[in-house]
Amino acid sequence: MKDSRPLKMSAAIIVTMLITLLALPSMAFAQLTVNAAKNHVKIRALYHGDTVSLSGRTDPGADLVIKIASTESATTLRQKGKVGFFWLNTVKLKFAHVPHLYLLYSSHDPKNILEQAELDKYIIDYPSLGKHASITPVKDESEKTKWFNEFIKFKEASGLYGINLNSISITQKGGQELYNINIDWPYQIPPGDYKATVYEIKDGKVAGKADTGISVKQDGLVKIIADMASKNGAMYGIMSIIIALVVGFAIGLIFKKS
């Protein structure tokens, strides 16, 4: 009777090798992580923005792109024009499939480290966002490009859009590559839930990604006033009048004494 142990051992080795080979794609980029030092931004009295720090591990030799964005929404913009002696809204455009917030940070210019197909797939940079967006009404692509560029200017001026190249610091420590970035969180960003996504890039493609949430909420007196404005408009109006009268009276006393 033949000994079946060698066959069993060979089968076990083959199974182990297959499992290892199947696991390699998922293990190859298992190092990428992201941590936010502050996941909650609180809007309080005298609030004028905040600092959000993101850090984590990355694989050796990889480039990074970090995108902070809200969910896609629709935005309507109006342009004023002179009609006779009056300035009126002459153009009304609806922008769809665009995030309210779009902040991009990278270790190098995304155009130099990512293939165009990858830029478009993950909507990394303004041209890719422009391809993804829809604008109505427009006559053709050139008009769409014109108005999308105006939309970007408006959003950047509002502090809600921005692209920051060479802004991610990557260092080596204990045989690992670590990244870190301190983001000046604009005060114009309204309450809501936002997502920070870290893209790990190798050989022109996104090799892995990790994300974390960032929430912005009103707190303290700001929240009390906001809740009052939405739930009890009459009381909010009365308090606004009283506060205005008190402030006016106080300023009057100050100027009278001086």
Short mmCIF file of C-alpha atoms in Angstrom, two decimals:
data_model
loop_
_atom_site.label_atom_id
_atom_site.label_comp_id
_atom_site.label_asym_id
_atom_site.label_seq_id
_atom_site.Cartn_x
_atom_site.Cartn_y
_atom_site.Cartn_z
CA MET A 1 0.00 0.00 0.00
CA LYS A 2 1.42 3.36 -1.04
CA ASP A 3 2.10 6.09 1.51
CA SER A 4 -0.28 9.01 0.76
CA ARG A 5 1.52 11.49 3.05
CA PRO A 6 3.77 12.97 0.31
CA LEU A 7 0.70 13.62 -1.83
CA LYS A 8 -1.10 15.30 1.05
CA MET A 9 1.94 17.45 1.80
CA SER A 10 2.24 18.45 -1.87
CA ALA A 11 -1.45 19.36 -1.97
CA ALA A 12 -1.08 21.42 1.21
CA ILE A 13 1.90 23.30 -0.26
CA ILE A 14 0.04 24.03 -3.49
CA VAL A 15 -3.03 25.30 -1.59
CA THR A 16 -0.81 27.53 0.59
CA MET A 17 0.91 28.97 -2.49
CA LEU A 18 -2.42 29.68 -4.18
CA ILE A 19 -3.77 31.44 -1.09
CA THR A 20 -0.59 33.52 -0.86
CA LEU A 21 -0.75 34.51 -4.54
CA LEU A 22 -4.41 35.47 -4.27
CA ALA A 23 -3.67 37.57 -1.20
CA LEU A 24 -0.78 39.48 -2.78
CA PRO A 25 -2.83 42.18 -4.57
CA SER A 26 -4.64 43.11 -1.37
CA MET A 27 -1.50 42.87 0.75
CA ALA A 28 0.69 44.92 -1.60
CA PHE A 29 -0.83 48.20 -0.52
CA ALA A 30 -2.07 47.24 2.94
CA GLN A 31 0.16 49.86 4.57
CA LEU A 32 -1.85 52.91 3.47
CA THR A 33 -3.72 54.44 6.40
CA VAL A 34 -5.28 57.79 7.26
CA ASN A 35 -5.97 59.35 10.63
CA ALA A 36 -7.49 62.73 11.42
CA ALA A 37 -6.27 64.45 14.56
CA LYS A 38 -9.63 66.22 14.65
CA ASN A 39 -12.69 64.64 13.01
CA HIS A 40 -15.09 67.20 14.43
CA VAL A 41 -14.90 70.92 13.68
CA LYS A 42 -17.09 72.99 16.01
CA ILE A 43 -18.46 76.39 14.98
CA ARG A 44 -18.64 78.54 18.08
CA ALA A 45 -18.74 82.26 18.85
CA LEU A 46 -15.74 84.08 17.29
CA TYR A 47 -15.08 81.03 15.07
CA HIS A 48 -12.81 81.89 12.16
CA GLY A 49 -11.74 78.55 10.77
CA ASP A 50 -9.72 75.72 12.28
CA THR A 51 -6.82 73.36 11.60
CA VAL A 52 -7.36 69.76 10.51
CA SER A 53 -4.35 67.42 10.54
CA LEU A 54 -4.23 64.24 8.48
CA SER A 55 -1.49 61.63 8.82
CA GLY A 56 -0.78 57.97 8.23
CA ARG A 57 1.46 55.36 6.63
CA THR A 58 2.13 54.91 2.96
CA ASP A 59 4.08 52.45 0.83
CA PRO A 60 7.70 53.22 -0.17
CA GLY A 61 8.07 55.19 -3.39
CA ALA A 62 4.40 56.15 -3.63
CA ASP A 63 3.00 59.62 -4.36
CA LEU A 64 -0.08 60.87 -2.57
CA VAL A 65 -3.14 62.95 -3.41
CA ILE A 66 -5.63 63.97 -0.73
CA LYS A 67 -9.11 65.10 -1.72
CA ILE A 68 -11.56 66.63 0.74
CA ALA A 69 -15.03 66.96 -0.72
CA SER A 70 -18.72 67.02 0.05
CA THR A 71 -21.30 64.93 -1.73
CA GLU A 72 -22.29 66.12 -5.19
CA SER A 73 -25.08 68.68 -5.41
CA ALA A 74 -26.65 71.25 -7.71
CA THR A 75 -25.79 74.95 -7.58
CA THR A 76 -27.47 77.86 -9.34
CA LEU A 77 -25.47 80.98 -10.20
CA ARG A 78 -26.76 84.23 -11.60
CA GLN A 79 -24.81 86.85 -13.51
CA LYS A 80 -25.87 90.47 -13.46
CA GLY A 81 -25.86 92.55 -16.62
CA LYS A 82 -26.89 96.08 -17.48
CA VAL A 83 -30.27 96.34 -19.16
CA GLY A 84 -30.89 99.97 -20.04
CA PHE A 85 -30.33 101.93 -16.83
CA PHE A 86 -30.73 98.91 -14.56
CA TRP A 87 -28.53 95.99 -13.41
CA LEU A 88 -30.51 92.75 -13.62
CA ASN A 89 -29.89 89.02 -13.51
CA THR A 90 -29.25 88.30 -17.19
CA VAL A 91 -27.83 84.75 -16.99
CA LYS A 92 -29.05 81.91 -14.75
CA LEU A 93 -26.98 78.72 -14.88
CA LYS A 94 -27.49 75.42 -13.07
CA PHE A 95 -24.36 73.42 -12.17
CA ALA A 96 -25.01 69.75 -11.39
CA HIS A 97 -22.75 66.88 -10.25
CA VAL A 98 -20.39 69.26 -8.46
CA PRO A 99 -19.42 69.15 -4.77
CA HIS A 100 -20.04 72.15 -2.57
CA LEU A 101 -16.52 71.67 -1.17
CA TYR A 102 -13.49 70.51 -3.19
CA LEU A 103 -10.00 70.80 -1.69
CA LEU A 104 -7.06 68.97 -3.25
CA TYR A 105 -3.57 68.41 -1.80
CA SER A 106 -0.73 66.44 -3.41
CA SER A 107 2.90 65.45 -3.04
CA HIS A 108 3.42 66.36 -6.74
CA ASP A 109 1.30 67.81 -9.53
CA PRO A 110 -1.40 65.17 -10.23
CA LYS A 111 -0.99 65.71 -13.98
CA ASN A 112 2.62 64.52 -13.69
CA ILE A 113 1.97 61.42 -11.60
CA LEU A 114 -1.39 60.14 -12.86
CA GLU A 115 -2.61 59.00 -16.25
CA GLN A 116 -5.48 61.04 -17.69
CA ALA A 117 -7.87 58.09 -17.40
CA GLU A 118 -7.12 57.87 -13.67
CA LEU A 119 -7.56 61.62 -13.18
CA ASP A 120 -10.99 61.40 -14.80
CA LYS A 121 -11.99 58.20 -12.98
CA TYR A 122 -11.29 59.60 -9.51
CA ILE A 123 -12.13 63.23 -10.42
CA ILE A 124 -8.72 64.59 -9.45
CA ASP A 125 -8.09 68.19 -10.68
CA TYR A 126 -10.40 70.84 -12.12
CA PRO A 127 -10.47 69.64 -15.77
CA SER A 128 -11.63 66.20 -14.63
CA LEU A 129 -14.28 67.80 -12.43
CA GLY A 130 -15.36 69.91 -15.40
CA LYS A 131 -15.85 66.77 -17.55
CA HIS A 132 -17.94 65.24 -14.76
CA ALA A 133 -20.09 68.35 -14.19
CA SER A 134 -23.09 69.41 -16.23
CA ILE A 135 -24.13 73.01 -16.86
CA THR A 136 -27.45 74.16 -18.26
CA PRO A 137 -28.21 76.00 -20.40
CA VAL A 138 -25.06 76.16 -22.57
CA LYS A 139 -24.75 76.00 -26.35
CA ASP A 140 -21.55 74.02 -26.73
CA GLU A 141 -18.39 72.74 -25.00
CA SER A 142 -16.55 76.05 -25.33
CA GLU A 143 -19.35 77.86 -23.51
CA LYS A 144 -19.44 75.12 -20.87
CA THR A 145 -15.68 75.54 -20.32
CA LYS A 146 -16.08 79.30 -20.05
CA TRP A 147 -18.77 79.11 -17.39
CA PHE A 148 -17.08 76.27 -15.51
CA ASN A 149 -13.92 78.40 -15.21
CA GLU A 150 -16.05 81.24 -13.82
CA PHE A 151 -17.62 78.77 -11.39
CA ILE A 152 -14.13 77.71 -10.19
CA LYS A 153 -13.10 81.36 -9.68
CA PHE A 154 -16.24 81.98 -7.63
CA LYS A 155 -15.69 78.88 -5.49
CA GLU A 156 -12.00 79.67 -4.91
CA ALA A 157 -12.87 83.24 -3.90
CA SER A 158 -15.39 81.75 -1.44
CA GLY A 159 -12.68 79.52 0.09
CA LEU A 160 -14.56 76.34 -0.84
CA TYR A 161 -12.33 75.16 -3.70
CA GLY A 162 -8.56 74.96 -3.87
CA ILE A 163 -5.64 72.95 -5.27
CA ASN A 164 -2.43 72.84 -3.25
CA LEU A 165 0.55 71.20 -4.97
CA ASN A 166 3.61 69.80 -3.15
CA SER A 167 1.79 70.24 0.15
CA ILE A 168 2.07 66.73 1.66
CA SER A 169 5.13 65.96 3.78
CA ILE A 170 6.45 62.37 3.51
CA THR A 171 9.20 61.19 5.89
CA GLN A 172 10.89 57.90 6.77
CA LYS A 173 10.83 56.60 10.31
CA GLY A 174 11.63 53.13 11.61
CA GLY A 175 11.65 51.63 8.14
CA GLN A 176 8.21 53.08 7.35
CA GLU A 177 7.13 56.02 5.21
CA LEU A 178 4.86 58.43 7.04
CA TYR A 179 2.92 61.39 5.66
CA ASN A 180 1.45 64.41 7.37
CA ILE A 181 -0.42 67.55 6.38
CA ASN A 182 -1.91 70.42 8.38
CA ILE A 183 -4.91 71.91 6.59
CA ASP A 184 -6.21 75.42 7.27
CA TRP A 185 -9.92 74.67 7.46
CA PRO A 186 -11.77 77.64 5.86
CA TYR A 187 -14.36 79.33 8.03
CA GLN A 188 -16.67 79.57 5.01
CA ILE A 189 -17.30 75.80 5.05
CA PRO A 190 -20.87 75.34 6.34
CA PRO A 191 -22.03 72.65 8.79
CA GLY A 192 -22.14 69.20 7.21
CA ASP A 193 -20.32 65.92 6.72
CA TYR A 194 -17.25 65.79 4.49
CA LYS A 195 -14.90 63.02 3.37
CA ALA A 196 -11.11 63.11 3.16
CA THR A 197 -9.76 60.50 0.73
CA VAL A 198 -6.05 59.65 0.42
CA TYR A 199 -5.02 58.21 -2.95
CA GLU A 200 -1.76 56.26 -3.14
CA ILE A 201 -0.23 56.52 -6.61
CA LYS A 202 2.32 54.28 -8.32
CA ASP A 203 3.27 53.99 -11.99
CA GLY A 204 0.63 56.49 -13.08
CA LYS A 205 -2.28 54.70 -11.41
CA VAL A 206 -4.18 54.79 -8.14
CA ALA A 207 -2.76 51.78 -6.30
CA GLY A 208 -4.81 52.16 -3.12
CA LYS A 209 -6.95 54.57 -1.15
CA ALA A 210 -8.17 55.22 2.37
CA ASP A 211 -10.67 57.73 3.70
CA THR A 212 -11.99 59.29 6.88
CA GLY A 213 -14.92 61.53 7.71
CA ILE A 214 -14.82 65.13 8.94
CA SER A 215 -17.96 66.68 10.41
CA VAL A 216 -18.62 70.38 10.91
CA LYS A 217 -21.25 71.29 13.50
CA GLN A 218 -22.50 74.38 15.24
CA ASP A 219 -21.92 74.42 18.98
CA GLY A 220 -22.72 76.49 22.05
CA LEU A 221 -24.37 79.89 21.58
CA VAL A 222 -24.11 79.63 17.80
CA LYS A 223 -26.16 76.42 17.81
CA ILE A 224 -28.74 77.90 20.21
CA ILE A 225 -29.24 80.93 17.95
CA ALA A 226 -29.39 78.80 14.79
CA ASP A 227 -31.95 76.45 16.36
CA MET A 228 -34.02 79.41 17.51
CA ALA A 229 -33.94 80.93 14.01
CA SER A 230 -35.18 77.69 12.43
CA LYS A 231 -37.66 76.57 15.09
CA ASN A 232 -38.93 79.82 16.62
CA GLY A 233 -38.65 82.65 14.12
CA ALA A 234 -40.74 85.08 16.20
CA MET A 235 -38.56 84.74 19.30
CA TYR A 236 -35.43 85.00 17.17
CA GLY A 237 -36.71 88.24 15.63
CA ILE A 238 -37.53 89.74 19.04
CA MET A 239 -34.11 88.80 20.45
CA SER A 240 -32.36 90.25 17.38
CA ILE A 241 -34.15 93.57 17.93
CA ILE A 242 -33.30 93.60 21.65
CA ILE A 243 -29.63 92.80 20.99
CA ALA A 244 -29.45 95.50 18.31
CA LEU A 245 -30.96 98.05 20.71
CA VAL A 246 -28.60 97.09 23.55
CA VAL A 247 -25.53 97.26 21.27
CA GLY A 248 -26.66 100.58 19.83
CA PHE A 249 -27.24 102.00 23.31
CA ALA A 250 -23.80 100.78 24.48
CA ILE A 251 -22.03 102.32 21.47
CA GLY A 252 -23.92 105.55 22.07
CA LEU A 253 -22.68 105.68 25.68
CA ILE A 254 -19.09 105.01 24.61
CA PHE A 255 -19.08 107.83 22.06
CA LYS A 256 -20.86 110.16 24.50
CA LYS A 257 -18.17 109.61 27.15
CA SER A 258 -15.36 110.08 24.65
#
